[in-house]
PDB file of C-alpha atoms and ligand atoms in Angstrom:
ATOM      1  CA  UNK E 464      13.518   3.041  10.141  1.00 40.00           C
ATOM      2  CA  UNK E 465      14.210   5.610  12.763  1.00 43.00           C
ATOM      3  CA  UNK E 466      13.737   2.775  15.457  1.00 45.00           C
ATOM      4  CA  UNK E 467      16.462   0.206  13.704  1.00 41.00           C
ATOM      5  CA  UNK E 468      18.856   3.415  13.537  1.00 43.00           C
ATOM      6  CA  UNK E 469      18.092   4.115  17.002  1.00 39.00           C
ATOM      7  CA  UNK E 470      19.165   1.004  17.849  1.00 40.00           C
ATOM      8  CA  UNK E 471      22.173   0.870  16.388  1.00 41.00           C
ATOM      9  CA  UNK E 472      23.012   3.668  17.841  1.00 39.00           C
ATOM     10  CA  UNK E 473      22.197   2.327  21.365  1.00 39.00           C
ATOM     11  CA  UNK E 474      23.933  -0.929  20.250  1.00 40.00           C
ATOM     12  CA  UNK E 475      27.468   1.390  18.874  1.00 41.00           C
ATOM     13  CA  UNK E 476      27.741   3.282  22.533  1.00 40.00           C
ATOM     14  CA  UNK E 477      27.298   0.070  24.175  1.00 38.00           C
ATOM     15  CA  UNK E 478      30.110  -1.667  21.953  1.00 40.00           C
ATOM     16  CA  UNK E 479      32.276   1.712  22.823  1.00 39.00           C
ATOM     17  CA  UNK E 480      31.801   1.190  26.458  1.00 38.00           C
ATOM     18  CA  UNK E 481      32.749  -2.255  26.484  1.00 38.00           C
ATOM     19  CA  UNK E 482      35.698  -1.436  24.535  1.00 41.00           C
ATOM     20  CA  UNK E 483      37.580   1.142  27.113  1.00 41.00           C
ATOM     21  CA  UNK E 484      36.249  -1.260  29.980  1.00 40.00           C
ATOM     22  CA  UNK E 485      38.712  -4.021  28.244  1.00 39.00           C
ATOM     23  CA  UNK E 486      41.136  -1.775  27.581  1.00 40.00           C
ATOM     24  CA  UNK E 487      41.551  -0.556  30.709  1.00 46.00           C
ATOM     25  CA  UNK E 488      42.118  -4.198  32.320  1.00 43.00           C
ATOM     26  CA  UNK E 489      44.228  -5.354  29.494  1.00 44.00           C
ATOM     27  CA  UNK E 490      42.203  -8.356  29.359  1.00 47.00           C
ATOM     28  CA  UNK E 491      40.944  -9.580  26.360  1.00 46.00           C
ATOM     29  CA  UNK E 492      38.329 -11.205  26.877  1.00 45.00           C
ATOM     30  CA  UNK E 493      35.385 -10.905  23.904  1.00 47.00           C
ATOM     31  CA  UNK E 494      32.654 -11.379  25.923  1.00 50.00           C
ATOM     32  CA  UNK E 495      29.368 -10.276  24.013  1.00 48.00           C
ATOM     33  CA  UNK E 496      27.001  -8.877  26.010  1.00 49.00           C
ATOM     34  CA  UNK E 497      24.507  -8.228  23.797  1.00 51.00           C
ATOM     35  CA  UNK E 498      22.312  -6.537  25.380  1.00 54.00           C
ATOM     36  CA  UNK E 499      19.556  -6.675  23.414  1.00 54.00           C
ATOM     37  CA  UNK E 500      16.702  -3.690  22.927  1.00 50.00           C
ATOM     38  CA  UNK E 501      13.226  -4.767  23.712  1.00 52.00           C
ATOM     39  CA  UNK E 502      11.719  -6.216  20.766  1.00 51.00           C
ATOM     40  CA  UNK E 503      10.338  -4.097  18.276  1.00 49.00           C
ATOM     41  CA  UNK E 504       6.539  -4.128  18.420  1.00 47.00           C
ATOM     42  CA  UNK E 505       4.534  -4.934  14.959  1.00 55.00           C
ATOM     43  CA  UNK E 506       3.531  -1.919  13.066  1.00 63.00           C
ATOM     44  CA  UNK E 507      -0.077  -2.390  13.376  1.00 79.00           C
ATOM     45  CA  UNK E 508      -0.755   0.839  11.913  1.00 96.00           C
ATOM     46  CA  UNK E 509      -0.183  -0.609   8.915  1.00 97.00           C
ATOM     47  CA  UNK E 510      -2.917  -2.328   6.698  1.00 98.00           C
ATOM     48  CA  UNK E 511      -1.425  -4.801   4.360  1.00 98.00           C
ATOM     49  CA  UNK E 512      -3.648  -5.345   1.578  1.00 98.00           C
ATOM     50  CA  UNK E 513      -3.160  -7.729  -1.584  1.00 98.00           C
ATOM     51  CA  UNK E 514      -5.679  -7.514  -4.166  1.00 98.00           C
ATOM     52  CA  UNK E 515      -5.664  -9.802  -7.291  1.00 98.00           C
ATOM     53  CA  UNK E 516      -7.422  -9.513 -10.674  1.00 98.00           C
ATOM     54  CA  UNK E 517      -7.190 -11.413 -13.710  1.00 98.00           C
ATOM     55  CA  UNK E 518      -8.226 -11.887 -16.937  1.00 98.00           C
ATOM     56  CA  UNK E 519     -12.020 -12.065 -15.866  1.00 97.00           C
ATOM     57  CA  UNK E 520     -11.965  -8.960 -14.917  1.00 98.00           C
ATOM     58  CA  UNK E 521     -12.817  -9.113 -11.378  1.00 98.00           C
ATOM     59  CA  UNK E 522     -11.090  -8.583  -8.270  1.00 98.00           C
ATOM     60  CA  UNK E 523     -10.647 -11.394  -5.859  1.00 98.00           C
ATOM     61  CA  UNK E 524     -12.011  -8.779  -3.065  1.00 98.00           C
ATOM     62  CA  UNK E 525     -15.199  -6.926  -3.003  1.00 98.00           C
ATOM     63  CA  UNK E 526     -14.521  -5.394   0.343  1.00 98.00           C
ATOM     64  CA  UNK E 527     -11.792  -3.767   1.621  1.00 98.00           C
ATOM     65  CA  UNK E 528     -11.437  -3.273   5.548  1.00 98.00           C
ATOM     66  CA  UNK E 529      -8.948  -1.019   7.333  1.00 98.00           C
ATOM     67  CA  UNK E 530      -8.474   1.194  10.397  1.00 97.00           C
ATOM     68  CA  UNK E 531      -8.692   4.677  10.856  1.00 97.00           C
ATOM     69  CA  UNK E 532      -4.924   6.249  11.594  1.00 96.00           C
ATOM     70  CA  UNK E 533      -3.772   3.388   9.633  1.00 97.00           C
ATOM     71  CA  UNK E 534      -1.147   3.265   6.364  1.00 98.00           C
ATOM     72  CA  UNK E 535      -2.805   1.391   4.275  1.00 98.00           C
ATOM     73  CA  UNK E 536      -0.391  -0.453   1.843  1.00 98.00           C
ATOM     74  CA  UNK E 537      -2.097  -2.155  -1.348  1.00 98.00           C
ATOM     75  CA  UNK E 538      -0.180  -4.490  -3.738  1.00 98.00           C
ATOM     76  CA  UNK E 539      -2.016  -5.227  -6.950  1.00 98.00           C
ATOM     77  CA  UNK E 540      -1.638  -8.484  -9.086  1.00 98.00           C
ATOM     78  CA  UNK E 541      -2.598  -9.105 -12.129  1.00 98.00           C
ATOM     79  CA  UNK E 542      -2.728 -12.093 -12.014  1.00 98.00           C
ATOM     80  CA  UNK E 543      -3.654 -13.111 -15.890  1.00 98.00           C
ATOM     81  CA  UNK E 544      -2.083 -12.485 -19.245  1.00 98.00           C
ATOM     82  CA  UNK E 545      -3.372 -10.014 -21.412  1.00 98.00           C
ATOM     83  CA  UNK E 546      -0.972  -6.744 -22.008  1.00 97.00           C
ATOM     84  CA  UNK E 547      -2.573  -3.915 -20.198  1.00 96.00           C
ATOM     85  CA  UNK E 548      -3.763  -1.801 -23.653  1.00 95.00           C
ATOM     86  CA  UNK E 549      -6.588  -4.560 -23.927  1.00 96.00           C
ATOM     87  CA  UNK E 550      -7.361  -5.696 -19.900  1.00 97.00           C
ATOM     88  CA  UNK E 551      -5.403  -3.136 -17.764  1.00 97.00           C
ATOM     89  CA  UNK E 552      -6.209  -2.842 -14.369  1.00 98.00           C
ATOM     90  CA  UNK E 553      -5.777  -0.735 -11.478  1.00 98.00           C
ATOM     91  CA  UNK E 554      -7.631   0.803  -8.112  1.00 98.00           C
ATOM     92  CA  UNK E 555      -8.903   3.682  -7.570  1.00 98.00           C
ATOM     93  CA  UNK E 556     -10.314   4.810  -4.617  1.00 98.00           C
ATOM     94  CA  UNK E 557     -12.450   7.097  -4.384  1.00 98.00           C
ATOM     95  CA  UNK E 558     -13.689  10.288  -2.171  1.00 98.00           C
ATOM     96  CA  UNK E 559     -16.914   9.840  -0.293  1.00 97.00           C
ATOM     97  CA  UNK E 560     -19.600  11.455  -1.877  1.00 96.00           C
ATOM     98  CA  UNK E 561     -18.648  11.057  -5.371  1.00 97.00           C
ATOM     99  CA  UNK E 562     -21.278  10.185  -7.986  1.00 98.00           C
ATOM    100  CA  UNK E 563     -19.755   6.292  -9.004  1.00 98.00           C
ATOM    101  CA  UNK E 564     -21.668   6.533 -12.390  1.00 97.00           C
ATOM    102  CA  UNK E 565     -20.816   9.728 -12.959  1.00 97.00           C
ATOM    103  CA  UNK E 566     -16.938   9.185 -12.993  1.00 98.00           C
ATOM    104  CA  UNK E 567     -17.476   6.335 -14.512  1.00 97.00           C
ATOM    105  CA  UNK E 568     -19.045   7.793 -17.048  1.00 96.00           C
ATOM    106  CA  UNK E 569     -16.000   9.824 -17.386  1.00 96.00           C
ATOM    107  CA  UNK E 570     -13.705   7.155 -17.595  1.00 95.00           C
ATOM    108  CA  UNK E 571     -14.842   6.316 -21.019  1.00 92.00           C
ATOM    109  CA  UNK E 572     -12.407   9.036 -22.832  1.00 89.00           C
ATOM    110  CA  UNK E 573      -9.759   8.475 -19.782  1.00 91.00           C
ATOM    111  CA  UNK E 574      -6.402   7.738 -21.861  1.00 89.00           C
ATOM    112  CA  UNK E 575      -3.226   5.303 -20.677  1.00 89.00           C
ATOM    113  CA  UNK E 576      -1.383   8.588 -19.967  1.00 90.00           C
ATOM    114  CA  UNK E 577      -3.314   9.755 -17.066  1.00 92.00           C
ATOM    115  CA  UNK E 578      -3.794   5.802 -15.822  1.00 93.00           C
ATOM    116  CA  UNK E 579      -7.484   5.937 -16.812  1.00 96.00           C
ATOM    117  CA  UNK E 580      -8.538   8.698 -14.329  1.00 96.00           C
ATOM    118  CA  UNK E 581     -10.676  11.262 -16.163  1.00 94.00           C
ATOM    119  CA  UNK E 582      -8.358  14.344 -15.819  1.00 93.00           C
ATOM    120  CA  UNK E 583     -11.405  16.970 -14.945  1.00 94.00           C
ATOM    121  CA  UNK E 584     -12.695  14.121 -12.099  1.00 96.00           C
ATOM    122  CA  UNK E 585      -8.854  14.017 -10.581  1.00 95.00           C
ATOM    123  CA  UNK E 586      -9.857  15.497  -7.555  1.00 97.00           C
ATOM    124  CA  UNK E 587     -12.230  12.574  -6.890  1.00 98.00           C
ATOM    125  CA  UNK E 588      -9.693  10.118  -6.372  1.00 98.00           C
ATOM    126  CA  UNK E 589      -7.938   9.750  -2.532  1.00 98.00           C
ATOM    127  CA  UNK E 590      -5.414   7.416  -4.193  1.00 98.00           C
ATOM    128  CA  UNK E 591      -4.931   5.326  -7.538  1.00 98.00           C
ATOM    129  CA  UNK E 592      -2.435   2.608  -8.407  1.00 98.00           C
ATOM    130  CA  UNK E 593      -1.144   2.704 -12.331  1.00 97.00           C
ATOM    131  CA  UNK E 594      -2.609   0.378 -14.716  1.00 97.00           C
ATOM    132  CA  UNK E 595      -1.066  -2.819 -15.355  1.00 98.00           C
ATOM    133  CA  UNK E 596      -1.357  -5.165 -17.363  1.00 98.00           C
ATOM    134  CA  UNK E 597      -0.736  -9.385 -17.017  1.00 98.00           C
ATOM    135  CA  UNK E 598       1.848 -10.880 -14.959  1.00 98.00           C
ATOM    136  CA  UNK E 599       2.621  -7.150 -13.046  1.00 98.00           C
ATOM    137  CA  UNK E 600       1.993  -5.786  -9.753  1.00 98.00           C
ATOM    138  CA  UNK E 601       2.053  -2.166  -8.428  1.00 98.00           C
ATOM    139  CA  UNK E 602       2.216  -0.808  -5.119  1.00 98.00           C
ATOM    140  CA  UNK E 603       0.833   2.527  -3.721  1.00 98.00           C
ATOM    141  CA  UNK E 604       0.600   3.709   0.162  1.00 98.00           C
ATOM    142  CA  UNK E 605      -1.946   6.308   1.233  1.00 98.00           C
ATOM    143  CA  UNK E 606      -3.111   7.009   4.939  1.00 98.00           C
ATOM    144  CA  UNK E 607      -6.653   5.646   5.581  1.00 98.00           C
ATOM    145  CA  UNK E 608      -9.377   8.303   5.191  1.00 98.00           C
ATOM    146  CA  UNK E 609     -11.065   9.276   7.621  1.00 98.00           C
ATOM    147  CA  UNK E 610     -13.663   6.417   9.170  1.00 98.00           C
ATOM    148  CA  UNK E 611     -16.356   5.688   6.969  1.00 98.00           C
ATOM    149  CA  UNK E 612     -17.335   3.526   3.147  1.00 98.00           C
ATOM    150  CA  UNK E 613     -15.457   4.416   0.162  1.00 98.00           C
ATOM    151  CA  UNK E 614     -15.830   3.181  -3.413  1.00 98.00           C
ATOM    152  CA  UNK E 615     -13.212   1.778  -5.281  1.00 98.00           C
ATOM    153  CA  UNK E 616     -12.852   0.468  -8.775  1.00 98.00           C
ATOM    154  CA  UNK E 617     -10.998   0.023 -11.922  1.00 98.00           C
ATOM    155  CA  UNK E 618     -11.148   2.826 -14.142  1.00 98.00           C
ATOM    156  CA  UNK E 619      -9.880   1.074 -17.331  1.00 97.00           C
ATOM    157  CA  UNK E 620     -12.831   1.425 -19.943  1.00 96.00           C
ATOM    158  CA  UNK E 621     -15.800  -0.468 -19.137  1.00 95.00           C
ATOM    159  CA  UNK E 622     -14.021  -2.605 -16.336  1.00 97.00           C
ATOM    160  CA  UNK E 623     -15.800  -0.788 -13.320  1.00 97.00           C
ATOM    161  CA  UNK E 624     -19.164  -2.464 -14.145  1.00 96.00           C
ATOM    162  CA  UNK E 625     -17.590  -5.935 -12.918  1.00 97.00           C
ATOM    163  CA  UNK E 626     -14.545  -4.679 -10.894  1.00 98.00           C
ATOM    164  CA  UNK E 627     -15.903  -2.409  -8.192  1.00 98.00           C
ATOM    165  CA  UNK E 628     -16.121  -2.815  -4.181  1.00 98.00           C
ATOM    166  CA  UNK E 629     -16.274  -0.832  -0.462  1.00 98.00           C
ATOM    167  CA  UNK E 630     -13.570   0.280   0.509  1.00 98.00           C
ATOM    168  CA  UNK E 631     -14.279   0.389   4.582  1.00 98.00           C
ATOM    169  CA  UNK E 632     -12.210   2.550   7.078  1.00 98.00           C
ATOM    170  CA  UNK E 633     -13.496   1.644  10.839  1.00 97.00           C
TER     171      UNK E 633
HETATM  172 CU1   CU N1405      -9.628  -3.661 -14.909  1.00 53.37          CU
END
């Protein structure tokens, strides 16, 4: 974003330039040099991910790889029909060292209103989308911890046992 303003910035002087140059002459001539800036370069520090889940209850993705330094950017689909009250799903990652069957454990008296994350095992979680249910996505950006294997699941009530993976920062 700053880039694309920056350029438009270059890209307003240049246009104010060329306008007291023809001025000056008297000629009107609209010849657009556009100078163009260098071309912006891909932002590779971004991980794109798209995980999927329907009403089977699994994720299309048991692994999840990204880069260290990198925003990761997940998009979950659910990709089936059910309303979310009876096969929500979301993804939560979580920190490294935390005991998987132990929070999920905890996710068993998890409510809608918190998105299925155990309130007193919040601190476990690096990042979590909502819960949704058929026929929605959700979105959530986090930076990548730091390099190493991270579980993630979904939290809704007895989901984790099928939806689970590694979430992998190299
Ligand atoms: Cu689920």
């Amino acid at each position: 974003m700053k880039k694309l303003f920056l350029v438009f910035t270059i890209a307003s002087l240049t246009f104010v330039a060329c306008n007291n140059k023809t001025s000056d002459s008297g000629e009107t001539t609209t010849e657009t040099t556009t100078e163009t800036a260098p071309a912006e370069t891909p932002e590779s520090n971004v991980a794109t991910v798209e995980l999927n889940a329907g009403d089977d209850m699994k994720y299309d993705l048991s692994e999840i790889v990204v880069e260290a330094g990198q925003t990761v950017k997940l998009t979950l689909h659910h990709t089936g029909q059910s309303p979310a009250t009876t096969m929500g799903h979301n993804f939560v990652l979580l920190k490294a060292g935390v005991d998987f069957d132990k929070f999920v454990l905890a996710t068993a008296t998890a409510t809608e209103a918190t998105d299925h994350i155990p309130a007193d095992h919040a601190a476990d979680v690096i990042a979590h989308t909502k819960t949704i249910g058929g026929g929605e996505s959700t979105e959530i950006e986090f930076p990548a911890p730091p390099a190493g294997t991270y579980d993630f699941l979904c939290s809704f009530p007895g989901h984790a046992a099928l939806m689970k993976g590694k979430f992998i920062v190299e």
